[in-house]
XYZ file of N, CA, C and O in Angstrom:
636
model
N 108.999 67.293 58.310
C 109.766 68.479 58.678
C 110.397 69.080 57.431
O 110.349 70.296 57.236
N 110.970 68.236 56.585
C 111.615 68.743 55.362
C 110.610 69.422 54.446
O 110.922 70.428 53.827
N 109.399 68.878 54.344
C 108.380 69.490 53.481
C 108.027 70.885 53.971
O 107.844 71.802 53.169
N 107.944 71.062 55.289
C 107.702 72.395 55.839
C 108.922 73.287 55.643
O 108.806 74.444 55.261
N 110.096 72.746 55.916
C 111.329 73.517 55.857
C 111.561 74.096 54.461
O 111.964 75.254 54.325
N 111.290 73.317 53.432
C 111.508 73.835 52.071
C 110.238 74.445 51.486
O 110.185 74.754 50.306
N 109.224 74.637 52.315
C 107.977 75.309 51.945
C 107.237 74.605 50.800
O 106.600 75.242 49.979
N 107.315 73.267 50.814
C 106.572 72.490 49.818
C 105.104 72.364 50.192
O 104.272 72.081 49.343
N 104.806 72.544 51.479
C 103.426 72.448 51.940
C 103.252 73.310 53.177
O 104.220 73.666 53.836
N 102.039 73.634 53.480
C 101.689 74.355 54.702
C 100.850 73.481 55.632
O 100.642 73.827 56.777
N 100.354 72.357 55.114
C 99.465 71.493 55.888
C 99.868 70.037 55.686
O 100.092 69.601 54.554
N 99.956 69.314 56.791
C 100.198 67.878 56.731
C 99.175 67.217 57.639
O 98.936 67.666 58.749
N 98.575 66.147 57.167
C 97.651 65.364 57.977
C 98.195 63.941 58.034
O 98.553 63.364 57.002
N 98.267 63.392 59.237
C 98.735 62.022 59.400
C 97.864 61.344 60.438
O 97.670 61.861 61.534
N 97.328 60.207 60.061
C 96.501 59.436 60.987
C 96.967 57.988 60.918
O 96.938 57.377 59.846
N 97.430 57.478 62.052
C 97.911 56.093 62.088
C 96.777 55.155 61.691
O 96.903 54.373 60.775
N 95.683 55.238 62.373
C 94.469 54.461 62.125
C 93.393 54.970 63.076
O 93.710 55.539 64.118
N 92.158 54.762 62.727
C 91.105 55.188 63.652
C 90.965 54.164 64.774
O 91.508 53.063 64.704
N 90.235 54.536 65.801
C 90.122 53.684 66.992
C 89.455 52.351 66.698
O 89.614 51.404 67.454
N 88.726 52.252 65.618
C 88.052 51.011 65.274
C 88.899 50.077 64.430
O 88.442 49.012 64.043
N 90.139 50.467 64.149
C 90.978 49.634 63.287
C 91.502 48.419 64.045
O 91.467 48.365 65.267
N 92.015 47.495 63.297
C 92.651 46.326 63.891
C 94.172 46.432 63.793
O 94.870 45.426 63.693
N 94.676 47.663 63.804
C 96.120 47.920 63.780
C 96.808 47.083 64.847
O 96.322 46.998 65.983
N 97.893 46.444 64.475
C 98.666 45.669 65.440
C 99.982 46.384 65.717
O 100.455 47.184 64.905
N 100.554 46.121 66.854
C 101.806 46.736 67.272
C 102.798 45.663 67.697
O 103.500 45.793 68.694
N 102.868 44.588 66.880
C 103.782 43.490 67.203
C 105.229 43.969 67.220
O 106.047 43.426 67.964
N 105.556 45.001 66.434
C 106.922 45.535 66.421
C 107.290 46.164 67.766
O 108.461 46.421 68.031
N 106.295 46.403 68.631
C 106.535 46.908 69.983
C 106.469 45.790 71.018
O 106.553 46.038 72.223
N 106.247 44.569 70.553
C 106.110 43.447 71.474
C 104.717 43.326 72.054
O 104.504 42.642 73.050
N 103.749 43.988 71.412
C 102.365 43.969 71.880
C 101.575 43.022 70.982
O 101.525 43.212 69.768
N 100.947 42.030 71.580
C 100.132 41.100 70.808
C 98.674 41.562 70.827
O 98.222 42.185 71.773
N 97.977 41.246 69.756
C 96.565 41.611 69.661
C 96.353 42.880 68.855
O 97.285 43.618 68.559
N 95.106 43.117 68.500
C 94.723 44.301 67.728
C 94.391 45.459 68.676
O 93.800 45.246 69.739
N 94.779 46.646 68.272
C 94.591 47.825 69.119
C 93.136 47.992 69.561
O 92.861 48.296 70.725
N 92.200 47.804 68.636
C 90.787 47.980 68.980
C 90.370 47.022 70.090
O 89.728 47.412 71.056
N 90.750 45.774 69.936
C 90.400 44.788 70.969
C 91.056 45.123 72.303
O 90.441 45.003 73.360
N 92.308 45.563 72.259
C 93.027 45.935 73.484
C 92.362 47.138 74.149
O 92.258 47.204 75.371
N 91.886 48.085 73.319
C 91.275 49.307 73.876
C 89.984 48.998 74.638
O 89.584 49.764 75.506
N 89.348 47.881 74.327
C 88.216 47.413 75.129
C 88.824 46.635 76.301
O 88.645 45.419 76.425
N 89.504 47.356 77.135
C 90.421 46.813 78.142
C 89.760 45.959 79.209
O 90.407 45.148 79.861
N 88.483 46.120 79.452
C 87.737 45.368 80.459
C 88.397 45.462 81.842
O 88.305 44.549 82.656
N 89.086 46.582 82.062
C 89.796 46.830 83.329
C 90.839 45.764 83.647
O 91.174 45.545 84.812
N 91.377 45.125 82.620
C 92.408 44.105 82.810
C 93.784 44.761 82.786
O 94.121 45.499 81.853
N 94.598 44.461 83.782
C 95.939 45.041 83.885
C 96.761 44.764 82.627
O 97.500 45.642 82.150
N 96.640 43.575 82.064
C 97.388 43.206 80.857
C 97.081 44.159 79.706
O 97.978 44.588 78.973
N 95.806 44.502 79.529
C 95.422 45.411 78.453
C 95.896 46.833 78.732
O 96.322 47.536 77.816
N 95.836 47.278 79.982
C 96.348 48.610 80.322
C 97.853 48.688 80.051
O 98.353 49.703 79.575
N 98.568 47.603 80.343
C 100.009 47.577 80.072
C 100.274 47.688 78.574
O 101.170 48.421 78.140
N 99.491 46.982 77.776
C 99.646 47.050 76.318
C 99.310 48.448 75.808
O 100.025 48.989 74.952
N 98.233 49.031 76.320
C 97.867 50.394 75.916
C 98.954 51.395 76.290
O 99.233 52.333 75.536
N 99.579 51.205 77.432
C 100.654 52.093 77.858
C 101.825 52.029 76.883
O 102.389 53.062 76.501
N 102.180 50.828 76.442
C 103.272 50.668 75.471
C 102.917 51.375 74.160
O 103.725 52.125 73.600
N 101.705 51.156 73.670
C 101.265 51.774 72.414
C 101.227 53.290 72.553
O 101.746 54.019 71.695
N 100.621 53.785 73.625
C 100.511 55.234 73.819
C 101.882 55.881 73.938
O 102.116 56.969 73.394
N 102.798 55.227 74.644
C 104.152 55.760 74.788
C 104.822 55.882 73.424
O 105.444 56.899 73.110
N 104.678 54.864 72.594
C 105.271 54.893 71.261
C 104.663 56.015 70.416
O 105.395 56.755 69.752
N 103.347 56.156 70.461
C 102.697 57.199 69.667
C 103.146 58.594 70.100
O 103.415 59.454 69.260
N 103.247 58.831 71.397
C 103.683 60.138 71.879
C 105.165 60.357 71.553
O 105.582 61.480 71.266
N 105.957 59.288 71.540
C 107.360 59.412 71.137
C 107.471 59.849 69.672
O 108.376 60.614 69.317
N 106.553 59.383 68.830
C 106.553 59.811 67.427
C 106.220 61.296 67.326
O 106.815 62.034 66.533
N 105.279 61.743 68.147
C 104.954 63.175 68.196
C 106.172 63.969 68.654
O 106.513 64.995 68.052
N 106.840 63.507 69.696
C 108.026 64.198 70.205
C 109.096 64.294 69.125
O 109.754 65.342 68.971
N 109.278 63.231 68.357
C 110.254 63.224 67.261
C 109.925 64.322 66.250
O 110.811 65.069 65.803
N 108.659 64.448 65.890
C 108.231 65.495 64.960
C 108.478 66.881 65.548
O 109.048 67.754 64.889
N 108.049 67.093 66.789
C 108.193 68.415 67.415
C 109.660 68.792 67.570
O 110.028 69.954 67.340
N 110.494 67.839 67.947
C 111.932 68.114 68.070
C 112.528 68.479 66.719
O 113.363 69.386 66.623
N 112.095 67.797 65.668
C 112.572 68.116 64.322
C 112.174 69.513 63.903
O 112.982 70.263 63.343
N 110.926 69.899 64.168
C 110.461 71.248 63.834
C 111.204 72.307 64.644
O 111.585 73.358 64.119
N 111.434 72.022 65.921
C 112.116 72.979 66.795
C 113.588 73.150 66.425
O 114.193 74.181 66.743
N 114.171 72.185 65.733
C 115.589 72.248 65.366
C 115.844 73.084 64.114
O 116.990 73.369 63.786
N 114.780 73.500 63.430
C 114.937 74.258 62.186
C 114.759 75.754 62.481
O 113.663 76.188 62.855
N 115.826 76.550 62.325
C 115.689 78.000 62.543
C 114.701 78.603 61.546
O 114.674 78.230 60.376
N 113.880 79.506 62.040
C 112.880 80.170 61.188
C 112.637 81.553 61.774
O 112.117 81.679 62.887
N 113.015 82.599 61.042
C 112.827 83.959 61.538
C 113.542 84.173 62.855
O 114.703 83.816 63.011
N 112.829 84.733 63.831
C 113.407 84.970 65.159
C 113.309 83.759 66.074
O 113.673 83.839 67.240
N 112.791 82.653 65.561
C 112.620 81.461 66.391
C 112.939 80.218 65.604
O 113.995 80.088 64.999
N 111.981 79.300 65.586
C 112.170 78.050 64.859
C 110.875 77.663 64.153
O 109.849 78.325 64.307
N 110.952 76.615 63.381
C 109.806 76.188 62.582
C 108.605 75.805 63.448
O 107.459 76.075 63.085
N 108.860 75.232 64.623
C 107.758 74.882 65.518
C 106.994 76.123 65.964
O 105.776 76.080 66.140
N 107.693 77.239 66.113
C 107.025 78.494 66.474
C 106.007 78.912 65.415
O 105.061 79.641 65.709
N 106.207 78.468 64.183
C 105.333 78.862 63.075
C 104.212 77.860 62.815
O 103.337 78.117 61.998
N 104.250 76.715 63.496
C 103.290 75.629 63.232
C 102.278 75.468 64.359
O 102.528 75.857 65.488
N 101.161 74.859 64.028
C 100.228 74.316 65.012
C 100.118 72.825 64.712
O 99.755 72.432 63.611
N 100.459 72.019 65.687
C 100.416 70.570 65.536
C 99.352 70.036 66.484
O 99.444 70.212 67.694
N 98.341 69.411 65.921
C 97.226 68.844 66.684
C 97.459 67.356 66.849
O 97.729 66.640 65.884
N 97.346 66.862 68.076
C 97.536 65.441 68.386
C 96.449 65.031 69.357
O 96.272 65.660 70.396
N 95.714 63.980 69.003
C 94.623 63.565 69.878
C 94.155 62.169 69.503
O 94.707 61.515 68.632
N 93.117 61.760 70.173
C 92.398 60.532 69.876
C 90.931 60.906 69.777
O 90.476 61.849 70.421
N 90.200 60.150 68.990
C 88.772 60.450 68.862
C 87.945 59.810 69.963
O 86.726 59.939 69.988
N 88.636 59.142 70.879
C 87.923 58.482 71.970
C 88.789 58.530 73.231
O 90.000 58.395 73.151
N 88.173 58.767 74.366
C 88.920 58.876 75.621
C 89.049 57.531 76.326
O 90.060 57.259 76.959
N 88.034 56.715 76.230
C 88.051 55.403 76.879
C 87.369 54.408 75.947
O 86.146 54.441 75.777
N 88.166 53.528 75.345
C 87.625 52.569 74.389
C 86.678 51.569 75.005
O 85.764 51.083 74.353
N 86.883 51.258 76.253
C 86.023 50.293 76.918
C 84.604 50.839 77.068
O 83.628 50.119 76.893
N 84.497 52.116 77.384
C 83.191 52.753 77.601
C 82.699 53.527 76.380
O 81.618 54.100 76.407
N 83.501 53.564 75.317
C 83.185 54.376 74.132
C 82.918 55.830 74.520
O 81.996 56.458 74.009
N 83.733 56.353 75.408
C 83.552 57.727 75.900
C 84.206 58.714 74.928
O 85.388 58.626 74.645
N 83.421 59.667 74.453
C 83.884 60.651 73.484
C 83.946 62.058 74.080
O 83.790 63.042 73.370
N 84.153 62.166 75.376
C 84.321 63.485 76.000
C 85.556 63.440 76.869
O 86.089 62.381 77.170
N 86.022 64.618 77.254
C 87.248 64.745 78.037
C 88.408 64.082 77.304
O 89.178 63.306 77.866
N 88.507 64.394 75.998
C 89.527 63.787 75.156
C 90.907 64.346 75.456
O 91.053 65.535 75.742
N 91.913 63.510 75.346
C 93.280 64.007 75.490
C 93.687 64.722 74.207
O 93.600 64.159 73.117
N 94.087 65.979 74.319
C 94.473 66.772 73.155
C 95.773 67.498 73.461
O 95.924 68.087 74.533
N 96.681 67.459 72.501
C 97.885 68.284 72.561
C 97.859 69.180 71.343
O 97.685 68.704 70.214
N 98.004 70.464 71.548
C 98.167 71.427 70.469
C 99.523 72.075 70.704
O 99.703 72.816 71.673
N 100.473 71.735 69.864
C 101.849 72.198 70.044
C 102.198 73.253 69.005
O 101.619 73.295 67.930
N 103.162 74.086 69.350
C 103.645 75.120 68.446
C 102.982 76.454 68.708
O 102.010 76.549 69.456
N 103.531 77.460 68.083
C 103.038 78.819 68.301
C 102.114 79.339 67.226
O 101.509 80.393 67.384
N 101.999 78.635 66.119
C 101.106 79.081 65.047
C 101.434 80.462 64.542
O 100.536 81.224 64.211
N 102.730 80.806 64.499
C 103.114 82.140 64.043
C 102.641 83.221 64.987
O 102.176 84.265 64.564
N 102.708 82.972 66.281
C 102.282 83.888 67.344
C 100.770 83.975 67.491
O 100.261 84.876 68.142
N 100.049 83.055 66.875
C 98.592 83.054 67.003
C 98.137 82.318 68.245
O 96.997 82.453 68.659
N 98.999 81.535 68.839
C 98.651 80.744 70.006
C 99.753 80.876 71.043
O 100.901 81.111 70.704
N 99.382 80.726 72.293
C 100.356 80.769 73.386
C 100.647 79.343 73.841
O 99.835 78.750 74.546
N 101.787 78.769 73.429
C 102.087 77.391 73.809
C 102.555 77.287 75.259
O 102.757 78.290 75.939
N 102.703 76.049 75.711
C 103.247 75.808 77.041
C 102.248 75.940 78.175
O 102.613 76.217 79.303
N 100.978 75.726 77.865
C 99.939 75.848 78.890
C 99.071 74.609 78.903
O 98.972 73.912 77.917
N 98.443 74.369 80.040
C 97.420 73.335 80.139
C 96.101 74.069 80.309
O 95.937 74.866 81.227
N 95.167 73.814 79.423
C 93.870 74.493 79.464
C 92.791 73.444 79.719
O 92.650 72.489 78.960
N 92.069 73.624 80.795
C 90.947 72.742 81.108
C 89.679 73.462 80.671
O 89.353 74.523 81.194
N 88.960 72.900 79.714
C 87.740 73.508 79.206
C 86.528 72.911 79.897
O 86.595 71.823 80.479
N 85.425 73.611 79.805
C 84.174 73.116 80.383
C 83.824 71.763 79.767
O 84.104 71.511 78.590
N 83.215 70.890 80.533
C 82.911 69.517 80.140
C 82.215 69.405 78.786
O 82.507 68.537 78.006
N 81.295 70.270 78.501
C 80.496 70.152 77.281
C 81.039 70.973 76.108
O 80.331 71.188 75.133
N 82.287 71.420 76.168
C 82.862 72.206 75.075
C 83.027 71.319 73.844
O 83.716 70.292 73.907
N 82.417 71.680 72.721
C 82.544 70.850 71.515
C 83.964 70.884 70.955
O 84.608 71.938 70.931
N 84.462 69.739 70.499
C 85.762 69.676 69.842
C 85.785 70.594 68.620
O 86.827 71.145 68.261
N 84.637 70.769 68.001
C 84.550 71.644 66.828
C 85.020 73.059 67.154
O 85.548 73.754 66.277
N 84.863 73.499 68.400
C 85.330 74.831 68.780
C 86.851 74.940 68.695
O 87.387 75.988 68.355
N 87.553 73.857 69.005
C 89.010 73.854 68.852
C 89.372 74.010 67.385
O 90.247 74.805 67.032
N 88.686 73.282 66.523
C 88.986 73.371 65.097
C 88.654 74.756 64.544
O 89.387 75.287 63.705
N 87.575 75.363 65.027
C 87.264 76.748 64.631
C 88.377 77.688 65.089
O 88.754 78.608 64.367
N 88.917 77.456 66.269
C 89.984 78.297 66.806
C 91.269 78.141 66.013
O 91.982 79.119 65.776
N 91.566 76.920 65.610
C 92.754 76.689 64.777
C 92.602 77.422 63.450
O 93.545 78.081 62.983
N 91.431 77.342 62.854
C 91.186 78.072 61.610
C 91.329 79.588 61.832
O 91.972 80.279 61.041
N 90.731 80.093 62.897
C 90.809 81.529 63.197
C 92.260 81.968 63.409
O 92.658 83.056 62.983
N 93.056 81.106 64.047
C 94.465 81.426 64.281
C 95.225 81.583 62.974
O 96.229 82.288 62.906
N 94.725 80.948 61.926
C 95.377 81.036 60.623
C 94.681 82.028 59.697
O 94.951 82.071 58.504
N 93.783 82.833 60.258
C 93.126 83.877 59.494
C 91.912 83.414 58.714
O 91.407 84.137 57.872
N 91.434 82.206 58.992
C 90.245 81.688 58.316
C 89.086 81.800 59.302
O 89.007 81.052 60.273
N 88.218 82.741 59.071
C 87.099 82.963 59.984
C 85.838 82.295 59.430
O 85.402 82.590 58.330
N 85.322 81.372 60.215
C 84.089 80.673 59.860
C 83.101 80.841 61.006
O 83.493 81.035 62.155
N 81.835 80.793 60.694
C 80.799 80.940 61.715
C 80.447 79.626 62.391
O 79.965 79.617 63.522
N 80.652 78.524 61.689
C 80.361 77.206 62.243
C 81.394 76.216 61.752
O 82.086 76.447 60.754
N 81.476 75.105 62.468
C 82.333 73.993 62.048
C 81.633 72.727 62.518
O 81.355 72.566 63.705
N 81.323 71.843 61.603
C 80.613 70.633 61.970
C 79.197 70.929 62.419
O 78.630 71.969 62.084
N 78.660 70.033 63.230
C 77.269 70.158 63.635
C 77.068 70.779 65.009
O 75.951 71.168 65.342
N 78.151 70.873 65.815
C 77.919 71.307 67.192
C 78.793 72.461 67.663
O 78.881 72.732 68.850
N 79.435 73.176 66.744
C 80.298 74.273 67.167
C 79.476 75.405 67.790
O 78.333 75.637 67.420
N 80.092 76.063 68.761
C 79.435 77.202 69.415
C 80.301 78.448 69.388
O 79.905 79.480 69.896
N 81.496 78.366 68.815
C 82.392 79.517 68.721
C 83.835 79.109 68.945
O 84.154 77.939 69.136
N 84.705 80.102 68.924
C 86.124 79.829 69.141
C 86.426 79.778 70.633
O 85.570 80.092 71.467
N 87.644 79.391 70.955
C 88.089 79.264 72.341
C 88.998 80.438 72.683
O 90.181 80.411 72.350
N 88.463 81.463 73.338
C 89.309 82.610 73.680
C 90.476 82.224 74.591
O 91.509 82.888 74.589
N 90.335 81.115 75.336
C 91.420 80.653 76.199
C 92.646 80.232 75.403
O 93.759 80.233 75.902
N 92.422 79.853 74.164
C 93.488 79.328 73.323
C 94.200 80.417 72.537
O 95.419 80.411 72.420
N 93.420 81.301 71.974
C 93.981 82.287 71.050
C 94.568 83.475 71.770
O 94.021 83.958 72.765
N 95.680 83.947 71.238
C 96.307 85.150 71.779
C 95.461 86.353 71.351
O 94.985 86.417 70.233
N 95.271 87.278 72.265
C 94.484 88.470 71.930
C 95.360 89.684 71.786
O 96.461 89.724 72.232
């Protein structure tokens, strides 16, 4: 938040670990490696552990968003000027499912996006289209992104 507030950067990337990591969350009282837990095998114990981990991760996101929202910026706040992407690269670790991913895109992107909505996209919508839309929202127009992009998401961008 401070780096954005004092305009030291315009972009921050943070990744705890990828889904294949052996990241542990013993500080949350969760035993075992995240990757092994994510192969839940429909066991209640593993779902409980995943719930604890997911709750903590979303709490970290909330902490960031609250910090951005607390900084006055122009007619609003710093969160109004940002786009914060939060997701996982996998929807179900047990099945290795890479569709219907949980995604949160927070902030207004300087009025480039309309926050506060839930958007359900067609099943086969490539994630690359979201990234193309984020770029377009920041004035970077590209014709493709990755290997499977098909265009931007008009549902996301303000017209």
